[in-house]
Short mmCIF file of C-alpha atoms and ligand atoms in Angstrom, two decimals:
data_model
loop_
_atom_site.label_atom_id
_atom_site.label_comp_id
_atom_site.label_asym_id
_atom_site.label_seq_id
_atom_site.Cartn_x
_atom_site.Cartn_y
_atom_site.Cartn_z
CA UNK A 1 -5.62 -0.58 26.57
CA UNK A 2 -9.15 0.24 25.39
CA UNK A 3 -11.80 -1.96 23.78
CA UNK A 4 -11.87 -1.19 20.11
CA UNK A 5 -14.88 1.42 19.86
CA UNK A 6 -17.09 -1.22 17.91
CA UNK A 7 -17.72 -4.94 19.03
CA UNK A 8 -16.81 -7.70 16.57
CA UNK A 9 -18.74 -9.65 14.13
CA UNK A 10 -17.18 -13.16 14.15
CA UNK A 11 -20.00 -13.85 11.49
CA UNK A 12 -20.60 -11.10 9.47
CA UNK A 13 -21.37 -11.76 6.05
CA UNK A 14 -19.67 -10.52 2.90
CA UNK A 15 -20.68 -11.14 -1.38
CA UNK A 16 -18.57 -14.48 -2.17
CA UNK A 17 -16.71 -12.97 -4.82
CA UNK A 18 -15.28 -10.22 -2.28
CA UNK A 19 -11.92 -11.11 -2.82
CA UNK A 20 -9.50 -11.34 0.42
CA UNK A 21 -5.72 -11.17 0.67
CA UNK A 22 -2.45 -10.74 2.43
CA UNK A 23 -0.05 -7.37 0.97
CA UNK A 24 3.94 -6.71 0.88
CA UNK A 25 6.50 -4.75 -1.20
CA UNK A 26 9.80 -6.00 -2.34
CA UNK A 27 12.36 -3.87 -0.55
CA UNK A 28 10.15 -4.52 2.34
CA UNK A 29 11.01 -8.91 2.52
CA UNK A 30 13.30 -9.91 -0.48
CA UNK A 31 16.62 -9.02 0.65
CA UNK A 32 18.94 -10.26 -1.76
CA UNK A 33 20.31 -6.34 -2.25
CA UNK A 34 23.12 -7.29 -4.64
CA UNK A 35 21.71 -10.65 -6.10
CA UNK A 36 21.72 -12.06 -9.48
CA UNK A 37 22.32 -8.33 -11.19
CA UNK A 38 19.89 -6.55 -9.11
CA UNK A 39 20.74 -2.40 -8.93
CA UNK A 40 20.52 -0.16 -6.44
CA UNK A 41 17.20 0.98 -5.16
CA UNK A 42 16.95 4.74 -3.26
CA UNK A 43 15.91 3.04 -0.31
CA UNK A 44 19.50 1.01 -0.40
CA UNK A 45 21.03 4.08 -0.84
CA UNK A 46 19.10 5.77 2.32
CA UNK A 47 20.04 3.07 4.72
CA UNK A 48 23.61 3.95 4.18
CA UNK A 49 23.38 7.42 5.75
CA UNK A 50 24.02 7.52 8.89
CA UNK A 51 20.96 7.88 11.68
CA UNK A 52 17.87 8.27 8.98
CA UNK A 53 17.28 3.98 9.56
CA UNK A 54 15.78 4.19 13.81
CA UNK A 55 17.58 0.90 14.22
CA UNK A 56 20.59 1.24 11.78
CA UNK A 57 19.53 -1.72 9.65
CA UNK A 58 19.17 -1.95 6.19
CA UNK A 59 17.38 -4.40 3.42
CA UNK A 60 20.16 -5.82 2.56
CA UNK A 61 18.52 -9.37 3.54
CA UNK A 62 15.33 -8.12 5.75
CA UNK A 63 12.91 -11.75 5.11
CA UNK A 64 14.94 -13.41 2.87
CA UNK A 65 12.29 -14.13 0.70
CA UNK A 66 14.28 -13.43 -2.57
CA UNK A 67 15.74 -17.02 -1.70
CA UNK A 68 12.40 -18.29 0.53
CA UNK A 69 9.95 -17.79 -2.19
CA UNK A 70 8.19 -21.09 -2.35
CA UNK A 71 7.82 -21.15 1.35
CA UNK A 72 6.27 -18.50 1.52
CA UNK A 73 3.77 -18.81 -1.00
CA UNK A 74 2.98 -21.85 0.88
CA UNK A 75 2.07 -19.91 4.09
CA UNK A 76 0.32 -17.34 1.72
CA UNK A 77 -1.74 -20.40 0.19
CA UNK A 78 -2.40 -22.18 3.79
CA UNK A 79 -4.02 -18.82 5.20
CA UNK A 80 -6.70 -19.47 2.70
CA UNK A 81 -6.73 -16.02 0.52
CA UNK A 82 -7.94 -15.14 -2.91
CA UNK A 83 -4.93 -12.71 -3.49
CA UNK A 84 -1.81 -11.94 -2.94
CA UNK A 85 -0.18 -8.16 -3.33
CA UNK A 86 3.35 -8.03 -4.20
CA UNK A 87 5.20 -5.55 -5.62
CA UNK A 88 8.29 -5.51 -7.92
CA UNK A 89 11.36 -4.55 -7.28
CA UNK A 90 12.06 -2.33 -10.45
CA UNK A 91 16.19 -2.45 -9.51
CA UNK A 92 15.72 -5.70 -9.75
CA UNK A 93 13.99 -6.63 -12.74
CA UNK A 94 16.10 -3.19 -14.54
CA UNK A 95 18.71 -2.02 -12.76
CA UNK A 96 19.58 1.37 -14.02
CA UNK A 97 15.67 1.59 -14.61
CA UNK A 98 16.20 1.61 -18.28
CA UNK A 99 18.04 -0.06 -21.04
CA UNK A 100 18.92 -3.77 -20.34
CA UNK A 101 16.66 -6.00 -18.22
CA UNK A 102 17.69 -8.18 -15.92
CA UNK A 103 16.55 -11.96 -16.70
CA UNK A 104 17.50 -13.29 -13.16
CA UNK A 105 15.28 -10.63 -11.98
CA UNK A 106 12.34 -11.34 -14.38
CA UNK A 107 12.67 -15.05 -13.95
CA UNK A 108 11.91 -14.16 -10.04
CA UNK A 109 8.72 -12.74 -10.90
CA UNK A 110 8.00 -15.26 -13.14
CA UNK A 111 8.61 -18.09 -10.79
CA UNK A 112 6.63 -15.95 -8.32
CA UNK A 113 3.71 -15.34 -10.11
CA UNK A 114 3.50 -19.37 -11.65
CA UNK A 115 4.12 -20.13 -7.97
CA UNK A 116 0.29 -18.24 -6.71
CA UNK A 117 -1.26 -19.58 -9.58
CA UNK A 118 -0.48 -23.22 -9.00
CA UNK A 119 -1.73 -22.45 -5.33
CA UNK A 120 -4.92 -21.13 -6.14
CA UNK A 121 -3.79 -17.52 -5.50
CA UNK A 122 -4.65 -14.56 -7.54
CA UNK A 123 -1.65 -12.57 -8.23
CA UNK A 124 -2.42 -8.37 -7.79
CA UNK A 125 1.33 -6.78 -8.50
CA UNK A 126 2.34 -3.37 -8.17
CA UNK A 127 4.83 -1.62 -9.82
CA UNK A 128 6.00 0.87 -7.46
CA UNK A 129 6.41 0.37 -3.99
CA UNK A 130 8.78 2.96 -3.02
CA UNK A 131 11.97 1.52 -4.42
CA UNK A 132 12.80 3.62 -7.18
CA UNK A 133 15.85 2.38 -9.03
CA UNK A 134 18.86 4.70 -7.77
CA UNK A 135 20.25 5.45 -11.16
CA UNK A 136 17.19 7.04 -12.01
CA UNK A 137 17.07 9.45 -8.88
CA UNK A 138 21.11 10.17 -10.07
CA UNK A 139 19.44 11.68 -12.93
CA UNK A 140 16.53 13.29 -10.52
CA UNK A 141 14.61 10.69 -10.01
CA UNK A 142 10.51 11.32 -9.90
CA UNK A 143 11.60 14.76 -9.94
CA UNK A 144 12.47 14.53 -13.78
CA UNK A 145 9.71 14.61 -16.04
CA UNK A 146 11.93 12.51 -17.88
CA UNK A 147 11.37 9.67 -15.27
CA UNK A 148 7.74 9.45 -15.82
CA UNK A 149 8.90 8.13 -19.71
CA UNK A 150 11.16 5.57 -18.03
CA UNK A 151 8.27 4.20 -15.54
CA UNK A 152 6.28 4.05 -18.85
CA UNK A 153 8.46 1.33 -20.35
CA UNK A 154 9.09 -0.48 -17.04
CA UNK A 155 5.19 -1.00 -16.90
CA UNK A 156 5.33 -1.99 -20.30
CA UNK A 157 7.88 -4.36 -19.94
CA UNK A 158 6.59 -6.18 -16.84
CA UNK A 159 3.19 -6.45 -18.94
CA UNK A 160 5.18 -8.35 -21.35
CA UNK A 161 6.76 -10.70 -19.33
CA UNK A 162 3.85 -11.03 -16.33
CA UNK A 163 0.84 -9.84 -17.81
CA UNK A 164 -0.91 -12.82 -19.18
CA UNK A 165 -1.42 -14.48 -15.57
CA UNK A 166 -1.83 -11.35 -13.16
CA UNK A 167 -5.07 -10.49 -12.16
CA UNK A 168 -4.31 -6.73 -11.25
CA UNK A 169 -2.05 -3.98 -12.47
CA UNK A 170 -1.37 -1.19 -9.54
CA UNK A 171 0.86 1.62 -10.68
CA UNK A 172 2.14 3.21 -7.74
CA UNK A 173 1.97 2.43 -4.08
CA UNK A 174 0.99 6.33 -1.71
CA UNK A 175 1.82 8.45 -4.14
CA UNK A 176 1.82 10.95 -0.91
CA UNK A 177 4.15 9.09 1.01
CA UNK A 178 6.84 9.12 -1.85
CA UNK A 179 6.16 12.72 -2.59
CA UNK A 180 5.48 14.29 0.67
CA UNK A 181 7.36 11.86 3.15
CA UNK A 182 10.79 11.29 0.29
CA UNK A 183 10.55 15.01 -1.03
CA UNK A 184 9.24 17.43 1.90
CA UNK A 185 9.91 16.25 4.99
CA UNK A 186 13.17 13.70 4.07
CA UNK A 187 11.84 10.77 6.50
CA UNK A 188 11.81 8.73 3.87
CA UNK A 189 14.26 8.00 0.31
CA UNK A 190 15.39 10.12 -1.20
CA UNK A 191 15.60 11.96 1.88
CA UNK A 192 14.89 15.42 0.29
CA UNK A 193 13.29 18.42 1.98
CA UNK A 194 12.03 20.50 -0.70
CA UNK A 195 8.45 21.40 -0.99
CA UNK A 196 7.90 22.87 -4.44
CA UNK A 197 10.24 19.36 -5.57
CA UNK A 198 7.57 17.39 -3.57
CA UNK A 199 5.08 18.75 -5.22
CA UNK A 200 6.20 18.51 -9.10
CA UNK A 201 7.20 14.31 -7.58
CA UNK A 202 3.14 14.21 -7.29
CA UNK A 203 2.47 15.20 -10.48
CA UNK A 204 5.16 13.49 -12.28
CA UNK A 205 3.68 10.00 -9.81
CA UNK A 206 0.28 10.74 -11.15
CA UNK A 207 1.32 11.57 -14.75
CA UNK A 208 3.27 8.30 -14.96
CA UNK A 209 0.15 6.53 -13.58
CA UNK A 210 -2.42 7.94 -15.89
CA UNK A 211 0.56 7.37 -19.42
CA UNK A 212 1.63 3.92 -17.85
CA UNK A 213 -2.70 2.83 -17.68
CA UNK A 214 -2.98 4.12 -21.07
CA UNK A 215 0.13 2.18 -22.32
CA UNK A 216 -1.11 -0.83 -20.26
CA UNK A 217 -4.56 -0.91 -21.84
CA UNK A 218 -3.15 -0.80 -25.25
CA UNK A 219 -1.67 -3.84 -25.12
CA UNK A 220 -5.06 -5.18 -24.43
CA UNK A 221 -4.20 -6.84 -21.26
CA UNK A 222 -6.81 -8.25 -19.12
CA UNK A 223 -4.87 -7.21 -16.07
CA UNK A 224 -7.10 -4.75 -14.12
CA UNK A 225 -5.76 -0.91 -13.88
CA UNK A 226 -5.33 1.19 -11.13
CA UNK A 227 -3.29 3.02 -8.27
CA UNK A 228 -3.50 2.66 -4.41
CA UNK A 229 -3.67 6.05 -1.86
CA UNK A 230 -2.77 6.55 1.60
CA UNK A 231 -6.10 8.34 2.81
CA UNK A 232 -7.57 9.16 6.11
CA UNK A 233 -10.29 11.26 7.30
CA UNK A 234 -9.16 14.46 8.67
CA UNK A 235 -10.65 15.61 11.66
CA UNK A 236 -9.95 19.20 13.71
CA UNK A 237 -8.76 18.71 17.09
CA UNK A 238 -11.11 21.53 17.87
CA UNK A 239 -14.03 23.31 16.52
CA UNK A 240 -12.38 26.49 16.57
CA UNK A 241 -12.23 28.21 12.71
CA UNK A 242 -8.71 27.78 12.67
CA UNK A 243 -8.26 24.00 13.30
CA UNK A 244 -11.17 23.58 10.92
CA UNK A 245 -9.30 25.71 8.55
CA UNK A 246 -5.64 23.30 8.88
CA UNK A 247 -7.77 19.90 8.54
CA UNK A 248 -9.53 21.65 5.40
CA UNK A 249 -6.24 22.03 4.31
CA UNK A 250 -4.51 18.65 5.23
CA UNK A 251 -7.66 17.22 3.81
CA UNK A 252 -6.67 18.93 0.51
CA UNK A 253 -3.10 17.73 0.54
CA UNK A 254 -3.74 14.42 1.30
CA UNK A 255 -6.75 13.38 0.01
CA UNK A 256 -8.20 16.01 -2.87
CA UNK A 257 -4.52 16.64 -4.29
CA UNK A 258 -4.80 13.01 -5.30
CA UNK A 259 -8.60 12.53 -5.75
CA UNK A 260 -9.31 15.71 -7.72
CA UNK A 261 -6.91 15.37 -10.57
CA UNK A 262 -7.37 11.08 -11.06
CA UNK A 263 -11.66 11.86 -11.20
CA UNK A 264 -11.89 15.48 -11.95
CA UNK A 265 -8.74 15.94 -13.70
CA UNK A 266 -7.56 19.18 -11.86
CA UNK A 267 -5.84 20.14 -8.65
CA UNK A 268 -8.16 21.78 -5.84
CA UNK A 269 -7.76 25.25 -5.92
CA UNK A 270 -7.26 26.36 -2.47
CA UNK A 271 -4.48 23.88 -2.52
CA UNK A 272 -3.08 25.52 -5.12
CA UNK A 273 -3.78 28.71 -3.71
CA UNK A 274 -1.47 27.50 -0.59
CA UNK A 275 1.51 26.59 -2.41
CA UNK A 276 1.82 29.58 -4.29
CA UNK A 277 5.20 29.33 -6.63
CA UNK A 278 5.80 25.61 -4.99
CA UNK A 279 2.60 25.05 -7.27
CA UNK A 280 3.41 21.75 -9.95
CA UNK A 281 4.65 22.68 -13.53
CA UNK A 282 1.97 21.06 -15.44
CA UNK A 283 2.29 20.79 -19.26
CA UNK A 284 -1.00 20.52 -21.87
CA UNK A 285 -2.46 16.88 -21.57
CA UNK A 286 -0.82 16.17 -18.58
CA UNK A 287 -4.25 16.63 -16.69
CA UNK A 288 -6.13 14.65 -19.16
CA UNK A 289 -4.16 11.57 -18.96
CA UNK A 290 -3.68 11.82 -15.19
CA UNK A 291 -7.72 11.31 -15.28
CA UNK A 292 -7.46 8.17 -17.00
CA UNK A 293 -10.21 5.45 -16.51
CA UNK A 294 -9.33 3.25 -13.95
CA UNK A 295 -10.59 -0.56 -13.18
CA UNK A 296 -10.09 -0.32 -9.44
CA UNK A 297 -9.19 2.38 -6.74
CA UNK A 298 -7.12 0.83 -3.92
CA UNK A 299 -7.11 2.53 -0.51
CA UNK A 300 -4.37 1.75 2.48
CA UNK A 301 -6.27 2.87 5.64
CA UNK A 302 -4.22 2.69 9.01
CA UNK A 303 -5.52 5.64 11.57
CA UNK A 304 -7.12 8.67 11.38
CA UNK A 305 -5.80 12.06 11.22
CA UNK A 306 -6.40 15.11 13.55
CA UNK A 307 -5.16 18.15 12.18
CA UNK A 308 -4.57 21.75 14.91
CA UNK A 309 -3.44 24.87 13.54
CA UNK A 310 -0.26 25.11 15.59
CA UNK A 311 0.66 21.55 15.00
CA UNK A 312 -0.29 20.58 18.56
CA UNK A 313 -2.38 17.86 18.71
CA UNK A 314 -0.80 14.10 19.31
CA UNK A 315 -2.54 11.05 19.05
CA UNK A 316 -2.79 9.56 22.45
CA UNK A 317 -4.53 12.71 23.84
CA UNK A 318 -7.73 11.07 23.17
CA UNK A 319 -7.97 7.98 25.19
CA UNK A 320 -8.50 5.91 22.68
CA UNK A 321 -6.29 2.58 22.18
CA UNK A 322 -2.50 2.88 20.09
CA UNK A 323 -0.86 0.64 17.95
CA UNK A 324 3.27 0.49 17.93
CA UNK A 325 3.71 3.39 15.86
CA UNK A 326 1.66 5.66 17.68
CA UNK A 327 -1.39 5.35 15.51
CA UNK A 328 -4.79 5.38 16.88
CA UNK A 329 -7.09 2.49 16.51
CA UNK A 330 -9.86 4.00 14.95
CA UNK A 331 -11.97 1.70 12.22
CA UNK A 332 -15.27 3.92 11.97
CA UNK A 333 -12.69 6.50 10.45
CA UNK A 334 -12.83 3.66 7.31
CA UNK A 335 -16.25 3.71 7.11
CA UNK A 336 -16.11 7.00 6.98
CA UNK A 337 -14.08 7.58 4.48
CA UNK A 338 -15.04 4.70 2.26
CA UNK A 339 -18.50 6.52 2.41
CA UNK A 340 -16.77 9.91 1.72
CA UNK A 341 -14.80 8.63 -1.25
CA UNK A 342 -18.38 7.11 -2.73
CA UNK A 343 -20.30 10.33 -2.31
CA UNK A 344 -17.64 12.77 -3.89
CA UNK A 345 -15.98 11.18 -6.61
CA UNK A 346 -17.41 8.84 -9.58
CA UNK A 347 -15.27 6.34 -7.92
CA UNK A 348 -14.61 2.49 -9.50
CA UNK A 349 -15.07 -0.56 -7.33
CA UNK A 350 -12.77 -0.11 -4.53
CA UNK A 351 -10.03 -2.36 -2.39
CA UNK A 352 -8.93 -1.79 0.97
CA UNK A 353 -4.70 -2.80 -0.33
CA UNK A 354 -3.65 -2.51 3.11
CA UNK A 355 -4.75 -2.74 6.64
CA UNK A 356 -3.25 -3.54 10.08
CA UNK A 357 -1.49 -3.08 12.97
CA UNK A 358 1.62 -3.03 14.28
CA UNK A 359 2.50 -4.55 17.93
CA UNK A 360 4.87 -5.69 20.60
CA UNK A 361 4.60 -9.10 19.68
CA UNK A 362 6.23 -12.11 21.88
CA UNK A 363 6.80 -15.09 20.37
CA UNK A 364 6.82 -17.33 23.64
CA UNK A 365 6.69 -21.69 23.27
CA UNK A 366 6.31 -21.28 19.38
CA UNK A 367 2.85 -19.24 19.50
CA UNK A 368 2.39 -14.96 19.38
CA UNK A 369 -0.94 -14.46 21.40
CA UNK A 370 -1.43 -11.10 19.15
CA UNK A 371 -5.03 -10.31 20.70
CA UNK A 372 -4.75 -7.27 20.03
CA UNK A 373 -4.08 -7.53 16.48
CA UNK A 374 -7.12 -9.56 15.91
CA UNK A 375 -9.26 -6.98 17.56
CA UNK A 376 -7.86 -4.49 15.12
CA UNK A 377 -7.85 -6.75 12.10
CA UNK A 378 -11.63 -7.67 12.94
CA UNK A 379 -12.92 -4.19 13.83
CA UNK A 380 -11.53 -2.62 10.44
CA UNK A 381 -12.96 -5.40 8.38
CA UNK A 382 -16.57 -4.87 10.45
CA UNK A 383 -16.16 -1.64 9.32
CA UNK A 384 -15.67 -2.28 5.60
CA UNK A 385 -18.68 -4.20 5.99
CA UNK A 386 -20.67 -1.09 7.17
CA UNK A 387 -19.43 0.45 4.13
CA UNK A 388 -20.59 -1.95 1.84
CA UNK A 389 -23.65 -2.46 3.24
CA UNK A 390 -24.56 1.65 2.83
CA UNK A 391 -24.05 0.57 -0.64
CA UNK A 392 -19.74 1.56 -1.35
CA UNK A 393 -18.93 -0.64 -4.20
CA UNK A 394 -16.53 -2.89 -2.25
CA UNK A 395 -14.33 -5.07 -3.79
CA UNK A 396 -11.40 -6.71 -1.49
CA UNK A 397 -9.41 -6.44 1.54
CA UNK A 398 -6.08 -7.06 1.95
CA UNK A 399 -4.32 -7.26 5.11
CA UNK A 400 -0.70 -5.53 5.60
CA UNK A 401 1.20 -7.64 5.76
CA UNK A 402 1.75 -11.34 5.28
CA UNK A 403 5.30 -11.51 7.48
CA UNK A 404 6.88 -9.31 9.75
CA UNK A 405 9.75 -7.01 7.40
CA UNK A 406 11.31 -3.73 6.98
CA UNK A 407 9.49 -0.98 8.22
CA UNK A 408 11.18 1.98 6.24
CA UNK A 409 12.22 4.31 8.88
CA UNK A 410 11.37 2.48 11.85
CA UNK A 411 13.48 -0.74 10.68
CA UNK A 412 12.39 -4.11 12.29
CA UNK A 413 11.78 -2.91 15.28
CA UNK A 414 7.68 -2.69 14.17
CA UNK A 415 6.28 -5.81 13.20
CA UNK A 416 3.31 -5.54 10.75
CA UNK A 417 2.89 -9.07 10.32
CA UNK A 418 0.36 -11.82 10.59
CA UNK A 419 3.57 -14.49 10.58
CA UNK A 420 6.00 -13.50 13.07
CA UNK A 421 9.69 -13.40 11.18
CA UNK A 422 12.74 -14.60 13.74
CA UNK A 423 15.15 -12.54 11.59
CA UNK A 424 18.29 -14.55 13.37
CA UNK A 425 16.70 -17.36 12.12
CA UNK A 426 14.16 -16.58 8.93
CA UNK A 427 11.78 -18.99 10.91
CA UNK A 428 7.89 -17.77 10.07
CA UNK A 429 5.59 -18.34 12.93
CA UNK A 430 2.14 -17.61 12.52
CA UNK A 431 0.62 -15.54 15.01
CA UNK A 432 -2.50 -16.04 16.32
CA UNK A 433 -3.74 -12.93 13.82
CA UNK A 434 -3.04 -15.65 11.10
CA UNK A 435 -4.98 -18.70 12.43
CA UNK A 436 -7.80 -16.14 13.15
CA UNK A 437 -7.60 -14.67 9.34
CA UNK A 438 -7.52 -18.26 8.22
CA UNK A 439 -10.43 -19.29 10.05
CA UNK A 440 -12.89 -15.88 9.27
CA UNK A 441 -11.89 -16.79 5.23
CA UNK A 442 -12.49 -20.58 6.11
CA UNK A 443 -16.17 -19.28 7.43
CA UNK A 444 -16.78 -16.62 4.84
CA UNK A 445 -16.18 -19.37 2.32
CA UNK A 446 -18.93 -21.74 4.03
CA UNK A 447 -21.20 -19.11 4.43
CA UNK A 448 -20.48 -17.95 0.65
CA UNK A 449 -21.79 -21.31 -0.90
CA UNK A 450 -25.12 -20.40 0.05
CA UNK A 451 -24.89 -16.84 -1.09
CA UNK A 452 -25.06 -14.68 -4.59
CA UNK A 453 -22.40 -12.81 -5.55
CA UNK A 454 -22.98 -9.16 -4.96
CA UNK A 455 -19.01 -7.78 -4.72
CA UNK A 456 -18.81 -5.48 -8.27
CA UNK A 457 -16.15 -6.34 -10.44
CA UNK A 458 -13.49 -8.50 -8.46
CA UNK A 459 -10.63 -8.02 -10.79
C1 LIG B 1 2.22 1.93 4.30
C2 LIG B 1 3.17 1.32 3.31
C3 LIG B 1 3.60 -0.07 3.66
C4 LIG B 1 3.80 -0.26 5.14
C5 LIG B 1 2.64 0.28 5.93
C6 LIG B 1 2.76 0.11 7.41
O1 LIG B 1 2.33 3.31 4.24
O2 LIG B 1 2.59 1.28 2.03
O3 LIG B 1 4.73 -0.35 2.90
O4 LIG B 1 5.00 0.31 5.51
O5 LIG B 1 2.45 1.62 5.63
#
């Protein structure tokens, strides 16, 4: 395994208001599939088929935390972090994702958020993690403009219940991965492979964004708006015009398509250009409220991406070190785009919402010696500080994720966490990663009494 390409900072410096934290999503740890009145979500519906899960599991109880909520806020509180991302389970709180609520459900949330404040932790919730409500996708799910009304009301509603105490409002969780990964390629739920019904998903993701903000901010909450992206720089595996040519292009799908419309308000054209008649049908206003003000922009930044014209290239090729899934480990690629995303759009202050690493983790005598991890975890927070010191209106970090859980397609077989999850037992174990966060927040924080605040805008 290689050295990560830059060395580590134990005591780099960032603004004391910068605010740290630990990220997860509900279908990810709650389990609980069929408790207290929750619905169906698309991703318990996936699961079912046969082959699509690359361990044949299911959420059907994945951490347990539906029923191990306090504890877990506990470990949250005893790693020492300013916030904590969660997201909602919208089958839970609404099960055919409209009409009746579900109180059980709410009451959840409720005891949820209560249970951060008491503990000192911000709460930052999102409201769509992936786990659409299964009615809804009965009906055509974000395929049906119709949907984007329905999310609408579910932000709405959460606002009322929730909104007083939370700190942060995010609206959807990779818009690309839902679209492209659910729609197009059918990895994920829905399963679908259907380009042109990928692409009108995006807009109807980004339409229901820029509506739900608008909604949200007239109720005057204090919550701060915005959405998070899966974005990566794009780099040809060749200088040769035509793998320049497919990273322009993946560069447009992925990043502009997303970008162009929430701070320009309008798709790139030679995106539009490529997809022909599997262009979005986009109705007056629609661009307009897509563009919507935002408080925050949250970025999830894992690897980078190398894009060839024949679809060659495979990470692993370049010598550099790999994480469980494959991905390269590859922090100046945040930097990078942190720096990209501040010189080409008007951009607010911005959060990395997720970061890290999966491994082959062994928990051996009660400990998980997750070096690697720590390198990673390190490395990628060194390079957020390179970003913020070239002047990228940094914000927060969170780390992804608190526990070990469900890793959509790949099941539990890649763990994510910073607390190691014995899913015969529920028993938490925090790795090494953990004590390591705990004790870089523990310094930051000493270090922070004697500095100003520079971080703009903590929400
Ligand atoms: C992101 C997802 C998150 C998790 C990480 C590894 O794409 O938002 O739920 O699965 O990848």
């Amino acid at each position: 395994m290689n050295a990560p390409e830059r060395p580590i900072d134990p005591h780099q410096r960032f603004p004391r208001d910068f605010v740290w934290g630990v990220a997860t999503s509900s279908f990810q740890i709650e389990g609980a599939a069929n408790a207290d009145g929750k619905g169906p979500s698309i991703w318990d519906r996936f699961c079912r088929q046969p082959g699509v899960i690359a361990d044949g599991s299911d959420g059907d109880v994945a951490c347990d935390h539906y029923h191990r909520m306090p504890e877990d806020l506990d470990l949250i509180a005893s790693l020492g972090v300013a916030a904590y991302r969660f997201s909602v389970s919208w089958p839970r709180v609404q099960p055919a994702g409209q009409g009746a609520w579900n109180l059980a459900g709410l009451d959840f949330y409720d005891r949820l958020v209560d249970g951060l404040l008491a503990r000192g932790v911000k709460p930052y919730l999102t409201l769509n993690h992936c786990d659409l409500p299964d009615a809804l996708q009965q009906c055509g799910g974000w395929a049906q403009r119709d949907t984007v009304f329905r999310f609408v009301d579910y932000a709405l509603g959460m606002q009322a219940r929730l909104g007083d105490r939370l700190a942060a409002i995010t609206t959807h969780n990779e818009p690309w991965v839902i679209s492209t990964l659910g729609h197009e390629w059918g990895a994920f739920a829905p399963g679908l492979k259907d380009r042109a019904t990928a692409v009108q998903v995006a807009h109807h993701l980004l339409l229901s964004h820029g509506l739900a903000l608008q909604a949200l901010r007239g109720t005057g909450t204090r919550a701060r708006l915005g959405i998070v992206l899966n974005l990566a720089p794009i780099h040809a595996a060749t200088a040769s015009a035509e793998d320049r040519a497919a990273a322009c292009l993946e560069d447009g799908r992925l990043v502009r398509w997303y970008m162009d419309p929430l701070f320009h308000g309008r798709y790139p054209a030679d995106v539009l250009d490529y997809l022909g008649t599997a262009g979005p049908r986009v109705e007056a206003g629609d661009m307009e409220a897509i563009a919507t003000p935002m408080d925050f922009l949250g970025i999830n930044y894992y690897s980078r991406s190398v894009a060839s014209a024949d679809g060659s290239w495979r990470a692993g090729g370049s010598g550099l070190a790999l994480t469980d899934m494959g991905w390269e480990v590859y922090p100046s690629g945040l930097t990078e785009l942190l720096l990209r995303l501040h010189r080409d759009w008007p951009v607010p202050p911005l959060y990395v919402k997720e970061n890290g690493a999966a491994f082959r983790d062994e928990l051996v005598d009660g400990r998980v010696h997750d070096a690697e991890r720590v390198a990673y975890l390190a490395a990628h927070i060194a390079a957020v500080g390179d970003a913020l010191a070239q002047g990228v209106p940094m914000a927060g970090y969170m780390v992804w994720s608190l526990l070990d859980n469900f890793e959509w397609a790949s099941g539990y077989a890649k763990r994510f966490g910073i607390v190691h999850v014995d899913y015969a037992t529920q028993r938490r174990t925090p790795k090494d990663s953990a004590h390591w966060y705990r004790e870089f927040l523990q310094r930051q924080r000493e270090a922070g009494r004697a500095m100003p605040c520079k971080a703009r805008e903590p929400g």
